[in-house]
Structures are given as structure tokens and as C-alpha cells.
mmCIF file of C-alpha atoms in Angstrom:
data_model
loop_
_atom_site.group_PDB
_atom_site.id
_atom_site.type_symbol
_atom_site.label_atom_id
_atom_site.label_comp_id
_atom_site.label_asym_id
_atom_site.label_seq_id
_atom_site.Cartn_x
_atom_site.Cartn_y
_atom_site.Cartn_z
ATOM 1 C CA MET A 926 0.160 0.330 0.077
ATOM 2 C CA LYS A 927 2.840 2.238 0.824
ATOM 3 C CA ASN A 928 4.341 1.902 -2.848
ATOM 4 C CA CYS A 929 1.074 2.202 -4.306
ATOM 5 C CA ALA A 930 0.831 5.523 -2.769
ATOM 6 C CA ALA A 931 4.376 6.549 -3.390
ATOM 7 C CA LEU A 932 3.889 5.617 -7.010
ATOM 8 C CA GLY A 933 0.496 7.658 -7.090
ATOM 9 C CA GLY A 934 2.261 10.935 -5.571
ATOM 10 C CA THR A 935 4.850 10.558 -7.937
ATOM 11 C CA GLY A 936 3.015 9.917 -10.793
ATOM 12 C CA PHE A 937 0.260 12.910 -10.014
ATOM 13 C CA ALA A 938 3.584 14.976 -9.636
ATOM 14 C CA LEU A 939 4.875 14.365 -13.100
ATOM 15 C CA ILE A 940 1.471 15.059 -14.375
ATOM 16 C CA ALA A 941 1.525 18.489 -12.823
ATOM 17 C CA ILE A 942 4.951 19.302 -14.181
ATOM 18 C CA SER A 943 4.412 17.811 -17.656
ATOM 19 C CA TYR A 944 0.484 18.691 -18.138
ATOM 20 C CA GLY A 945 -0.294 21.662 -16.097
ATOM 21 C CA LEU A 946 3.203 23.553 -15.881
ATOM 22 C CA ALA A 947 4.955 22.447 -19.459
ATOM 23 C CA ARG A 948 1.512 22.569 -21.579
ATOM 24 C CA PHE A 949 -1.397 24.007 -20.385
ATOM 25 C CA ALA A 950 0.206 26.985 -18.362
ATOM 26 C CA TRP A 951 1.225 28.524 -21.946
ATOM 27 C CA GLY A 952 -2.516 29.643 -22.455
ATOM 28 C CA LEU A 953 -2.490 31.535 -19.217
ATOM 29 C CA MET A 954 1.020 33.187 -20.218
ATOM 30 C CA LEU A 955 -0.165 34.029 -23.401
ATOM 31 C CA PRO A 956 -1.250 37.419 -22.820
ATOM 32 C CA ASP A 957 1.943 38.462 -21.294
ATOM 33 C CA VAL A 958 4.357 37.309 -23.644
ATOM 34 C CA THR A 959 1.938 38.945 -26.415
ATOM 35 C CA ARG A 960 2.810 41.946 -24.667
ATOM 36 C CA GLU A 961 6.519 41.553 -24.565
ATOM 37 C CA ILE A 962 6.740 39.662 -28.322
ATOM 38 C CA THR A 963 4.102 40.622 -31.026
ATOM 39 C CA LEU A 964 1.912 37.457 -31.647
ATOM 40 C CA THR A 965 -1.397 37.790 -33.891
ATOM 41 C CA PRO A 966 -4.310 35.272 -32.941
ATOM 42 C CA ARG A 967 -2.975 33.359 -35.762
ATOM 43 C CA MET A 968 0.631 33.015 -34.808
ATOM 44 C CA ALA A 969 -0.596 32.282 -31.342
ATOM 45 C CA GLY A 970 -2.719 29.335 -32.503
ATOM 46 C CA LEU A 971 0.219 28.039 -34.497
ATOM 47 C CA LEU A 972 2.317 28.108 -31.254
ATOM 48 C CA SER A 973 -0.140 26.051 -29.518
ATOM 49 C CA ALA A 974 -0.309 23.894 -32.238
ATOM 50 C CA CYS A 975 3.518 23.488 -31.872
ATOM 51 C CA SER A 976 2.931 22.004 -28.607
ATOM 52 C CA PHE A 977 0.416 19.512 -29.343
ATOM 53 C CA ALA A 978 2.583 18.657 -32.488
ATOM 54 C CA ALA A 979 5.382 17.717 -29.813
ATOM 55 C CA TYR A 980 2.716 15.750 -27.809
ATOM 56 C CA CYS A 981 1.567 13.662 -30.904
ATOM 57 C CA LEU A 982 5.263 12.648 -31.606
ATOM 58 C CA ALA A 983 6.098 11.843 -28.270
ATOM 59 C CA VAL A 984 2.900 9.782 -27.205
ATOM 60 C CA LEU A 985 3.476 7.709 -30.682
ATOM 61 C CA ALA A 986 7.024 7.164 -29.286
ATOM 62 C CA ALA A 987 6.380 6.577 -25.993
ATOM 63 C CA PRO A 988 5.410 2.668 -26.233
ATOM 64 C CA LEU A 989 8.448 1.647 -27.713
ATOM 65 C CA LEU A 990 10.544 3.779 -25.336
ATOM 66 C CA THR A 991 8.525 2.645 -22.266
ATOM 67 C CA ARG A 992 9.177 -0.929 -23.526
ATOM 68 C CA CYS A 993 13.196 -0.359 -24.035
ATOM 69 C CA ALA A 994 13.761 2.327 -21.231
ATOM 70 C CA GLY A 995 11.085 1.255 -19.065
ATOM 71 C CA PRO A 996 8.366 3.082 -17.044
ATOM 72 C CA ARG A 997 11.200 4.969 -15.142
ATOM 73 C CA GLY A 998 13.419 5.790 -17.801
ATOM 74 C CA THR A 999 10.405 7.303 -19.703
ATOM 75 C CA ALA A 1000 9.093 9.027 -16.903
ATOM 76 C CA MET A 1001 12.655 10.638 -16.327
ATOM 77 C CA ILE A 1002 12.993 11.684 -19.733
ATOM 78 C CA SER A 1003 9.445 13.304 -19.552
ATOM 79 C CA ALA A 1004 10.703 15.446 -16.947
ATOM 80 C CA LEU A 1005 13.920 16.396 -18.453
ATOM 81 C CA CYS A 1006 11.925 17.262 -21.307
ATOM 82 C CA ALA A 1007 9.570 19.932 -19.493
ATOM 83 C CA ALA A 1008 12.961 21.263 -17.679
ATOM 84 C CA ALA A 1009 14.229 21.991 -21.288
ATOM 85 C CA GLY A 1010 11.447 23.361 -22.981
ATOM 86 C CA LEU A 1011 10.300 25.711 -20.101
ATOM 87 C CA LEU A 1012 14.239 26.886 -19.561
ATOM 88 C CA LEU A 1013 14.252 27.761 -23.447
ATOM 89 C CA LEU A 1014 10.812 29.478 -23.032
ATOM 90 C CA ALA A 1015 11.933 31.656 -19.969
ATOM 91 C CA VAL A 1016 14.883 33.033 -22.383
ATOM 92 C CA ALA A 1017 13.255 33.108 -25.553
ATOM 93 C CA PRO A 1018 13.393 36.232 -27.570
ATOM 94 C CA SER A 1019 11.104 35.744 -30.511
ATOM 95 C CA PRO A 1020 8.289 33.400 -31.878
ATOM 96 C CA PHE A 1021 10.705 31.142 -33.226
ATOM 97 C CA MET A 1022 12.345 30.670 -30.001
ATOM 98 C CA LEU A 1023 9.045 30.134 -28.454
ATOM 99 C CA ALA A 1024 7.978 27.654 -30.934
ATOM 100 C CA ALA A 1025 11.203 25.380 -29.954
ATOM 101 C CA GLY A 1026 10.623 25.838 -26.338
ATOM 102 C CA LEU A 1027 7.153 24.757 -26.815
ATOM 103 C CA LEU A 1028 7.957 21.655 -29.048
ATOM 104 C CA ILE A 1029 10.215 20.430 -26.281
ATOM 105 C CA ALA A 1030 8.106 20.986 -23.122
ATOM 106 C CA GLY A 1031 5.303 19.496 -25.372
ATOM 107 C CA LEU A 1032 7.532 16.128 -25.695
ATOM 108 C CA SER A 1033 7.447 15.975 -22.040
ATOM 109 C CA ALA A 1034 3.099 15.232 -21.389
ATOM 110 C CA GLY A 1035 3.453 12.660 -24.440
ATOM 111 C CA PHE A 1036 6.135 11.003 -22.412
ATOM 112 C CA SER A 1037 4.662 10.990 -19.332
ATOM 113 C CA SER A 1038 1.059 9.493 -19.265
ATOM 114 C CA PRO A 1039 1.904 6.422 -20.918
ATOM 115 C CA SER A 1040 4.841 5.679 -19.146
ATOM 116 C CA LEU A 1041 2.906 5.967 -15.821
ATOM 117 C CA ALA A 1042 -0.011 3.925 -17.366
ATOM 118 C CA ALA A 1043 2.710 1.200 -17.589
ATOM 119 C CA ALA A 1044 3.846 1.528 -14.393
ATOM 120 C CA VAL A 1045 0.361 1.319 -12.771
ATOM 121 C CA SER A 1046 -0.142 -1.794 -14.814
ATOM 122 C CA LEU A 1047 2.985 -3.229 -13.205
ATOM 123 C CA LYS A 1048 2.693 -2.357 -9.174
ATOM 124 C CA VAL A 1049 -1.202 -1.873 -8.865
ATOM 125 C CA ALA A 1050 -3.457 -4.761 -8.555
ATOM 126 C CA ALA A 1051 -6.247 -4.774 -11.548
ATOM 127 C CA PRO A 1052 -9.135 -3.828 -9.824
ATOM 128 C CA ARG A 1053 -7.469 -0.635 -8.266
ATOM 129 C CA GLN A 1054 -5.572 0.386 -11.826
ATOM 130 C CA ALA A 1055 -8.723 2.395 -12.868
ATOM 131 C CA HIS A 1056 -9.083 4.545 -9.852
ATOM 132 C CA MET A 1057 -5.069 4.673 -9.656
ATOM 133 C CA ASN A 1058 -4.904 5.958 -13.333
ATOM 134 C CA THR A 1059 -7.529 8.624 -12.746
ATOM 135 C CA LEU A 1060 -6.080 10.167 -9.361
ATOM 136 C CA ILE A 1061 -2.442 10.405 -11.228
ATOM 137 C CA ASN A 1062 -4.477 12.030 -14.544
ATOM 138 C CA ALA A 1063 -5.775 14.617 -12.269
ATOM 139 C CA GLY A 1064 -2.216 16.132 -11.366
ATOM 140 C CA THR A 1065 -2.900 18.055 -14.499
ATOM 141 C CA SER A 1066 -5.216 20.420 -12.379
ATOM 142 C CA ALA A 1067 -2.668 20.773 -9.410
ATOM 143 C CA GLY A 1068 -0.108 21.857 -12.020
ATOM 144 C CA VAL A 1069 -2.765 24.522 -13.507
ATOM 145 C CA MET A 1070 -3.495 25.918 -9.996
ATOM 146 C CA LEU A 1071 0.187 26.485 -9.294
ATOM 147 C CA SER A 1072 0.821 28.189 -12.148
ATOM 148 C CA VAL A 1073 -1.638 30.850 -11.197
ATOM 149 C CA PRO A 1074 -0.139 32.254 -8.064
ATOM 150 C CA VAL A 1075 3.442 31.772 -9.453
ATOM 151 C CA LEU A 1076 2.654 33.736 -12.410
ATOM 152 C CA ALA A 1077 1.028 36.461 -10.502
ATOM 153 C CA TRP A 1078 3.455 36.846 -7.655
ATOM 154 C CA LEU A 1079 6.926 35.740 -8.746
ATOM 155 C CA PRO A 1080 9.088 38.855 -9.479
ATOM 156 C CA GLY A 1081 10.152 38.732 -13.255
ATOM 157 C CA GLY A 1082 6.688 37.925 -14.753
ATOM 158 C CA TRP A 1083 6.597 34.744 -17.013
ATOM 159 C CA ARG A 1084 10.033 34.196 -17.913
ATOM 160 C CA MET A 1085 10.961 34.219 -14.266
ATOM 161 C CA ALA A 1086 7.585 31.873 -13.691
ATOM 162 C CA CYS A 1087 9.460 29.341 -16.702
ATOM 163 C CA MET A 1088 12.663 29.372 -14.887
ATOM 164 C CA ALA A 1089 10.943 28.065 -11.637
ATOM 165 C CA PHE A 1090 8.847 25.556 -13.532
ATOM 166 C CA GLY A 1091 12.086 24.016 -15.069
ATOM 167 C CA ALA A 1092 13.693 23.798 -11.650
ATOM 168 C CA LEU A 1093 10.223 21.623 -10.238
ATOM 169 C CA ALA A 1094 11.021 19.391 -13.201
ATOM 170 C CA LEU A 1095 14.466 18.794 -12.372
ATOM 171 C CA LEU A 1096 13.857 18.269 -8.837
ATOM 172 C CA SER A 1097 11.013 15.739 -10.011
ATOM 173 C CA LEU A 1098 13.655 13.446 -11.092
ATOM 174 C CA LEU A 1099 14.847 12.166 -7.757
ATOM 175 C CA PRO A 1100 11.340 10.527 -6.499
ATOM 176 C CA LEU A 1101 10.961 9.089 -10.102
ATOM 177 C CA TRP A 1102 13.946 7.389 -9.912
ATOM 178 C CA ARG A 1103 12.952 5.781 -6.593
ATOM 179 C CA TYR A 1104 9.641 5.250 -6.909
ATOM 180 C CA ILE A 1105 8.448 4.382 -10.703
ATOM 181 C CA PRO A 1106 9.542 0.780 -11.557
ATOM 182 C CA GLY A 1107 12.464 0.065 -13.782
ATOM 183 C CA LYS A 1108 12.286 -2.033 -17.123
ATOM 184 C CA SER A 1109 10.668 -5.237 -16.994
ATOM 185 C CA PRO A 1110 10.190 -8.306 -18.798
ATOM 186 C CA GLN A 1111 7.244 -7.658 -20.981
ATOM 187 C CA PRO A 1112 4.624 -10.101 -22.402
ATOM 188 C CA ALA A 1113 4.210 -10.964 -25.544
ATOM 189 C CA THR A 1114 1.367 -8.434 -27.429
ATOM 190 C CA GLU A 1115 -0.146 -7.886 -30.487
ATOM 191 C CA SER A 1116 1.630 -5.521 -32.913
ATOM 192 C CA LEU A 1117 0.236 -2.312 -33.105
ATOM 193 C CA ARG A 1118 -1.468 -2.576 -36.752
ATOM 194 C CA HIS A 1119 -3.205 -5.342 -35.489
ATOM 195 C CA ILE A 1120 -4.437 -3.225 -31.951
ATOM 196 C CA LEU A 1121 -5.316 -0.351 -34.279
ATOM 197 C CA ARG A 1122 -7.711 -2.542 -36.142
ATOM 198 C CA HIS A 1123 -9.974 -3.121 -33.195
ATOM 199 C CA ARG A 1124 -13.229 -1.695 -33.991
ATOM 200 C CA PRO A 1125 -14.077 -0.074 -30.175
ATOM 201 C CA LEU A 1126 -10.473 1.627 -30.192
ATOM 202 C CA GLN A 1127 -10.968 3.176 -33.570
ATOM 203 C CA ARG A 1128 -14.416 4.530 -32.345
ATOM 204 C CA LEU A 1129 -12.739 5.340 -29.076
ATOM 205 C CA MET A 1130 -9.826 7.386 -31.184
ATOM 206 C CA ALA A 1131 -12.329 9.466 -33.209
ATOM 207 C CA ILE A 1132 -13.961 10.608 -30.039
ATOM 208 C CA ALA A 1133 -10.685 11.614 -28.534
ATOM 209 C CA PHE A 1134 -9.822 13.413 -31.342
ATOM 210 C CA VAL A 1135 -13.074 15.515 -31.575
ATOM 211 C CA ILE A 1136 -12.681 15.990 -27.774
ATOM 212 C CA GLY A 1137 -9.284 17.410 -28.473
ATOM 213 C CA VAL A 1138 -10.411 19.715 -30.991
ATOM 214 C CA VAL A 1139 -13.393 21.094 -28.417
ATOM 215 C CA SER A 1140 -11.004 21.282 -25.520
ATOM 216 C CA ALA A 1141 -8.558 23.787 -27.448
ATOM 217 C CA ALA A 1142 -10.863 26.518 -27.483
ATOM 218 C CA TRP A 1143 -10.415 26.868 -23.756
ATOM 219 C CA TRP A 1144 -6.882 25.890 -23.154
ATOM 220 C CA SER A 1145 -5.273 27.771 -26.124
ATOM 221 C CA PHE A 1146 -7.556 30.741 -26.225
ATOM 222 C CA GLY A 1147 -9.339 30.885 -22.929
ATOM 223 C CA PRO A 1148 -7.326 33.902 -21.194
ATOM 224 C CA ALA A 1149 -7.139 35.711 -24.691
ATOM 225 C CA LEU A 1150 -10.761 35.329 -24.871
ATOM 226 C CA LEU A 1151 -11.234 36.776 -21.432
ATOM 227 C CA GLN A 1152 -8.851 39.851 -22.149
ATOM 228 C CA HIS A 1153 -10.812 40.370 -25.286
ATOM 229 C CA LYS A 1154 -13.927 40.623 -23.069
ATOM 230 C CA GLY A 1155 -12.517 43.099 -20.843
ATOM 231 C CA VAL A 1156 -11.911 40.954 -18.154
ATOM 232 C CA SER A 1157 -9.031 42.001 -15.601
ATOM 233 C CA ALA A 1158 -5.785 40.116 -15.238
ATOM 234 C CA ARG A 1159 -6.363 39.665 -11.945
ATOM 235 C CA HIS A 1160 -9.882 37.829 -12.464
ATOM 236 C CA ILE A 1161 -8.266 36.068 -15.452
ATOM 237 C CA SER A 1162 -6.005 34.357 -12.964
ATOM 238 C CA LEU A 1163 -8.627 33.919 -10.563
ATOM 239 C CA LEU A 1164 -10.570 31.901 -13.048
ATOM 240 C CA TRP A 1165 -7.776 29.842 -14.439
ATOM 241 C CA LEU A 1166 -7.279 28.911 -10.876
ATOM 242 C CA SER A 1167 -10.767 27.983 -10.473
ATOM 243 C CA ALA A 1168 -10.872 25.531 -13.428
ATOM 244 C CA GLY A 1169 -7.507 23.821 -12.102
ATOM 245 C CA ALA A 1170 -9.010 23.445 -8.709
ATOM 246 C CA ALA A 1171 -12.189 22.068 -10.425
ATOM 247 C CA GLY A 1172 -10.250 19.714 -12.351
ATOM 248 C CA ILE A 1173 -8.683 18.099 -9.039
ATOM 249 C CA LEU A 1174 -12.341 16.666 -9.053
ATOM 250 C CA GLY A 1175 -11.148 14.323 -11.958
ATOM 251 C CA ALA A 1176 -9.667 11.956 -9.288
ATOM 252 C CA LEU A 1177 -13.206 11.210 -8.641
ATOM 253 C CA THR A 1178 -13.578 10.003 -11.802
ATOM 254 C CA GLY A 1179 -12.623 6.287 -11.280
ATOM 255 C CA PRO A 1180 -14.999 6.234 -7.783
ATOM 256 C CA LEU A 1181 -17.949 7.826 -9.800
ATOM 257 C CA ALA A 1182 -17.662 5.600 -13.019
ATOM 258 C CA ALA A 1183 -18.020 2.488 -10.436
ATOM 259 C CA LYS A 1184 -21.317 3.972 -9.566
ATOM 260 C CA ILE A 1185 -22.887 5.544 -12.714
ATOM 261 C CA GLY A 1186 -20.476 3.900 -15.627
ATOM 262 C CA LEU A 1187 -17.992 5.311 -17.529
ATOM 263 C CA LEU A 1188 -20.477 6.253 -20.430
ATOM 264 C CA GLN A 1189 -22.350 8.556 -18.064
ATOM 265 C CA VAL A 1190 -19.054 10.543 -16.614
ATOM 266 C CA PHE A 1191 -18.134 11.057 -20.193
ATOM 267 C CA ARG A 1192 -21.422 12.495 -20.752
ATOM 268 C CA LEU A 1193 -21.656 14.706 -17.891
ATOM 269 C CA SER A 1194 -18.165 15.813 -18.222
ATOM 270 C CA LEU A 1195 -18.562 16.657 -22.078
ATOM 271 C CA LEU A 1196 -22.000 18.692 -20.998
ATOM 272 C CA GLY A 1197 -19.199 20.808 -18.564
ATOM 273 C CA MET A 1198 -16.913 21.742 -21.889
ATOM 274 C CA ILE A 1199 -20.429 22.450 -23.448
ATOM 275 C CA VAL A 1200 -21.525 24.997 -20.601
ATOM 276 C CA LEU A 1201 -18.268 26.437 -20.645
ATOM 277 C CA LEU A 1202 -18.162 27.375 -24.511
ATOM 278 C CA CYS A 1203 -21.618 28.498 -24.183
ATOM 279 C CA VAL A 1204 -21.250 30.969 -21.479
ATOM 280 C CA PHE A 1205 -18.305 32.470 -23.057
ATOM 281 C CA ALA A 1206 -20.008 32.837 -26.374
ATOM 282 C CA GLY A 1207 -22.977 34.310 -24.816
ATOM 283 C CA PHE A 1208 -21.331 37.220 -22.851
ATOM 284 C CA SER A 1209 -19.332 40.329 -24.620
ATOM 285 C CA HIS A 1210 -18.122 41.711 -21.250
ATOM 286 C CA GLU A 1211 -17.076 40.488 -17.718
ATOM 287 C CA SER A 1212 -19.992 38.265 -16.055
ATOM 288 C CA GLY A 1213 -20.353 36.492 -12.751
ATOM 289 C CA TRP A 1214 -21.312 33.321 -14.911
ATOM 290 C CA PHE A 1215 -17.832 33.060 -15.995
ATOM 291 C CA PHE A 1216 -16.992 31.494 -12.834
ATOM 292 C CA PRO A 1217 -19.121 28.606 -12.407
ATOM 293 C CA ALA A 1218 -18.793 28.147 -16.191
ATOM 294 C CA VAL A 1219 -15.037 27.328 -16.176
ATOM 295 C CA ILE A 1220 -15.569 25.301 -12.921
ATOM 296 C CA VAL A 1221 -17.588 22.655 -14.775
ATOM 297 C CA GLY A 1222 -15.384 23.394 -17.904
ATOM 298 C CA GLY A 1223 -12.104 22.331 -16.033
ATOM 299 C CA ALA A 1224 -13.711 19.328 -13.953
ATOM 300 C CA GLY A 1225 -15.303 18.135 -17.305
ATOM 301 C CA TYR A 1226 -12.079 18.083 -19.347
ATOM 302 C CA VAL A 1227 -9.764 16.504 -16.492
ATOM 303 C CA ALA A 1228 -12.480 13.885 -16.222
ATOM 304 C CA LEU A 1229 -12.618 13.697 -19.810
ATOM 305 C CA SER A 1230 -9.131 12.776 -20.150
ATOM 306 C CA GLY A 1231 -9.365 10.437 -17.147
ATOM 307 C CA VAL A 1232 -12.268 8.463 -18.785
ATOM 308 C CA LEU A 1233 -10.176 8.074 -22.267
ATOM 309 C CA LEU A 1234 -7.183 6.667 -20.400
ATOM 310 C CA VAL A 1235 -9.286 4.069 -18.491
ATOM 311 C CA TRP A 1236 -10.889 3.337 -21.994
ATOM 312 C CA GLY A 1237 -7.725 3.350 -23.653
ATOM 313 C CA ALA A 1238 -5.860 0.943 -21.004
ATOM 314 C CA GLN A 1239 -9.205 -1.334 -20.975
ATOM 315 C CA ALA A 1240 -9.029 -1.613 -24.531
ATOM 316 C CA THR A 1241 -5.765 -2.651 -25.015
ATOM 317 C CA SER A 1242 -5.241 -4.741 -21.594
ATOM 318 C CA SER A 1243 -2.360 -6.805 -22.612
ATOM 319 C CA ALA A 1244 -0.386 -3.529 -23.554
ATOM 320 C CA PRO A 1245 -2.153 -0.487 -21.782
ATOM 321 C CA ALA A 1246 0.749 1.755 -22.534
ATOM 322 C CA ILE A 1247 -0.049 1.613 -26.026
ATOM 323 C CA GLY A 1248 -3.726 1.861 -25.815
ATOM 324 C CA VAL A 1249 -3.267 5.235 -23.659
ATOM 325 C CA SER A 1250 -0.609 6.432 -26.424
ATOM 326 C CA VAL A 1251 -3.143 5.970 -29.359
ATOM 327 C CA LEU A 1252 -6.070 7.666 -27.480
ATOM 328 C CA PHE A 1253 -4.027 10.834 -26.150
ATOM 329 C CA PHE A 1254 -2.530 10.729 -29.455
ATOM 330 C CA MET A 1255 -5.798 11.573 -31.033
ATOM 331 C CA LEU A 1256 -6.486 13.959 -28.444
ATOM 332 C CA ALA A 1257 -3.288 15.943 -28.861
ATOM 333 C CA ALA A 1258 -4.037 15.823 -32.476
ATOM 334 C CA GLY A 1259 -7.374 17.184 -32.185
ATOM 335 C CA GLN A 1260 -6.127 19.889 -29.777
ATOM 336 C CA MET A 1261 -3.573 20.708 -32.328
ATOM 337 C CA ALA A 1262 -6.346 20.681 -35.151
ATOM 338 C CA GLY A 1263 -8.598 22.936 -33.028
ATOM 339 C CA SER A 1264 -6.088 25.601 -32.223
ATOM 340 C CA VAL A 1265 -5.506 26.346 -35.801
ATOM 341 C CA ALA A 1266 -8.347 25.761 -36.824
ATOM 342 C CA PHE A 1267 -10.072 28.287 -33.855
ATOM 343 C CA GLY A 1268 -7.501 30.799 -34.819
ATOM 344 C CA GLN A 1269 -8.529 31.155 -38.178
ATOM 345 C CA LEU A 1270 -11.971 30.870 -37.368
ATOM 346 C CA TYR A 1271 -11.283 33.995 -34.845
ATOM 347 C CA VAL A 1272 -9.967 36.246 -37.336
ATOM 348 C CA MET A 1273 -12.155 35.331 -40.458
ATOM 349 C CA LEU A 1274 -15.497 35.414 -38.475
ATOM 350 C CA ASP A 1275 -15.049 36.272 -34.637
ATOM 351 C CA ALA A 1276 -15.153 34.612 -31.042
ATOM 352 C CA VAL A 1277 -18.670 34.388 -30.606
ATOM 353 C CA SER A 1278 -19.245 32.275 -33.757
ATOM 354 C CA ALA A 1279 -16.185 30.471 -33.502
ATOM 355 C CA LEU A 1280 -17.249 29.256 -29.527
ATOM 356 C CA LEU A 1281 -20.895 28.257 -30.922
ATOM 357 C CA ILE A 1282 -19.228 26.209 -33.674
ATOM 358 C CA TRP A 1283 -17.144 24.503 -30.912
ATOM 359 C CA ALA A 1284 -20.057 24.071 -28.960
ATOM 360 C CA VAL A 1285 -22.105 22.481 -31.715
ATOM 361 C CA LEU A 1286 -19.436 20.079 -32.117
ATOM 362 C CA ALA A 1287 -19.410 19.037 -28.724
ATOM 363 C CA LEU A 1288 -23.102 18.678 -28.630
ATOM 364 C CA PHE A 1289 -22.847 15.878 -31.549
ATOM 365 C CA MET A 1290 -20.400 13.917 -29.274
ATOM 366 C CA LEU A 1291 -22.716 13.410 -26.439
ATOM 367 C CA PHE A 1292 -23.987 10.253 -28.163
ATOM 368 C CA ALA A 1293 -21.345 9.217 -29.853
ATOM 369 C CA PRO A 1294 -19.805 6.227 -27.692
ATOM 370 C CA ARG A 1295 -22.615 3.748 -27.568
ATOM 371 C CA ARG A 1296 -20.065 1.274 -26.545
ATOM 372 C CA THR A 1297 -16.645 1.506 -25.758
ATOM 373 C CA ALA A 1298 -15.251 -1.849 -25.452
#
């Protein structure tokens, strides 16, 4: 039990760093970065896409890397990528260097989830694996929450915050070495090509892609949209903090699924994202409705990613890292496409139209996953 708790805490911290700090903190930093380095909405979308593209590449390579280096080695590579990318962002003088930093930092999250799913499959009893995986996945919210006070109060602004985040990534190497299992004999598994032919997994891949597209509106453009609506920097930080705090509820995905089923958790979580998009579209100025909207949206996103993680591991039970990698790849591919597409629609139409289109797309997904395995 003690070893499981240490594994869970270490995995939670790595997810907080690789997702909350190395990936999603960029959305909160974007308004400050834009004031220092000129970026158009289209350029901002392309920069966000760099992070998602790197994530896609890493999540595809993660199963092979995990097989060769073990969960521990892959997790440590994840932490090193987070540190390198964040430190590069801290000194970036131009959009090109920002893109390079986001690319390297984006690799971190792509390596972390599959390696931790493999670690859980090795060290945690089967009945408790879904709960452990969703608990670790909720670390995203802790990272998002931590980014808010650091960005708001640390002298030196976003650059010094990136330095601090990079230092945390380096500090995580010791517990990763101590508590994440190393390389172990791997049972024979199906080939990736054969796994991808599974109809349930193909359906889940399409679902994950669309969820990624829908979520990109908030994670890539949320603070910028709020700034456009006249929301103060202080309130934007509080809203981002609220979204992160609510995402901690994603740790309850496992216990809640045991009562009502993963499918119902999926639909409730998606409704939270729809509420967020509709509220943002419905108000052209600051509103008290923004806080409950980001709370249900933040909780919804983390729960959705937790559901996909469990579904992916269940769909490829003989090789959970592969199932998680495939679905998280599709999630990131959707976020990459969604970032670019939303940025284009933002310029061509307006924010309200883009948000409503995204909300309708999410609405269609409510009834997509009739069966998942």
C-alpha cells in the first residue's frame, strides 16, 4: 500500500509538471507574452499547435521507449523535456524560440501518461488500476493551480515563472528514480497494426480527436478571450485557478464511474465543456457566470481525459501503454487541429461564432460512444 501511495504521488507530480506547467500554463502566459513579443491570433494558434504536435510525436514513441527504457526511464525523459522546454521559453527572444521551447516542453506530456499507465499496470492490482490512473491524471489540475500564483506573484513575470517551473521539473527526477518501476520483462503483445484494427479502439480514437478539438478553445485561447471581453488580469488568473481547482475533481472519475458507469461520466463531463463554451459565447463583457462555467469546464476536461485513459488501457489490456498512447495521441491531434482552426475562425468570423461552432460539435459527441469495448 505504501509503495502504491508513493507511485501515485510521484505520478501525480509528474502529470502536474508535464501537463499543468509545461503544456497548459502557456495559455495563461499568452497575454503577457504577447505584450512583450508581438503575436497575432493566428500566430498564437500556430504556437499552441507546436506544443500539441510535439505531444503527438512523443505519445506515439512512448510505447516503444517504455518497452526499451522501462516506465522509469521514460518518466525521467519526460521530466527532462519539461525542464529543457520551460528553460528555453524563459530566455526566448522571438516567436521562433518560443516555438522551439513549446515543442520540447510538449514532448514531456506525451511521454508521461503512457509511462505512468505502464507503471500502474506493473505495480497496482487490477481492480484498483482505474482509480489509480484517474487519480494520477488529476495532477494536471494541480499544475494549472500552481501556475496561477507563481505567474501572478513571482518577480520577473512569465520568464521567471518558466525558470521556476523548469527547476521543479529537475527536482522531480529523484522521486521518479526512486518510486517508478524500471524495465521489466514484457509479455508478448499484439502488433500495433493489429491493435489499431480493433473496432472499439477505432471508435474511441475518433471520439478522442473531437474532444481534443473542442478542448483547444479553452486551453489555447481562454485567457485571450477573457482579456478581449474586458476581464481584468486578476480575474483571469482567478478563473484559471478555478478551472484548475475544479479539475482536481477528476480524481473522483474512478469512484464515480463505479457507481454510474464511465459512459455517463463521459457525458456529464462533456456537458461541462459545452456549458463553458456557451457561456463564453453568450457574454461580450465580464460576467459572474464565468466562474461557474470554468469550474464545470475545468472539471469536465480532466474527467474526460481520465475516462479516455481508462478506456484506452481497457481496450488494450495486454499493453495498456499502447492504448493510452493511441487515444492521447488522437486527443492531442485534435487539440493541434482545434488550435489552428479556432485561431483561423477567430480571425475570419469572430469569437462568438467560433465558440458556438465548437459547442455544437461537442453536442454531437454526447451520443457518440454507444459502446466503448
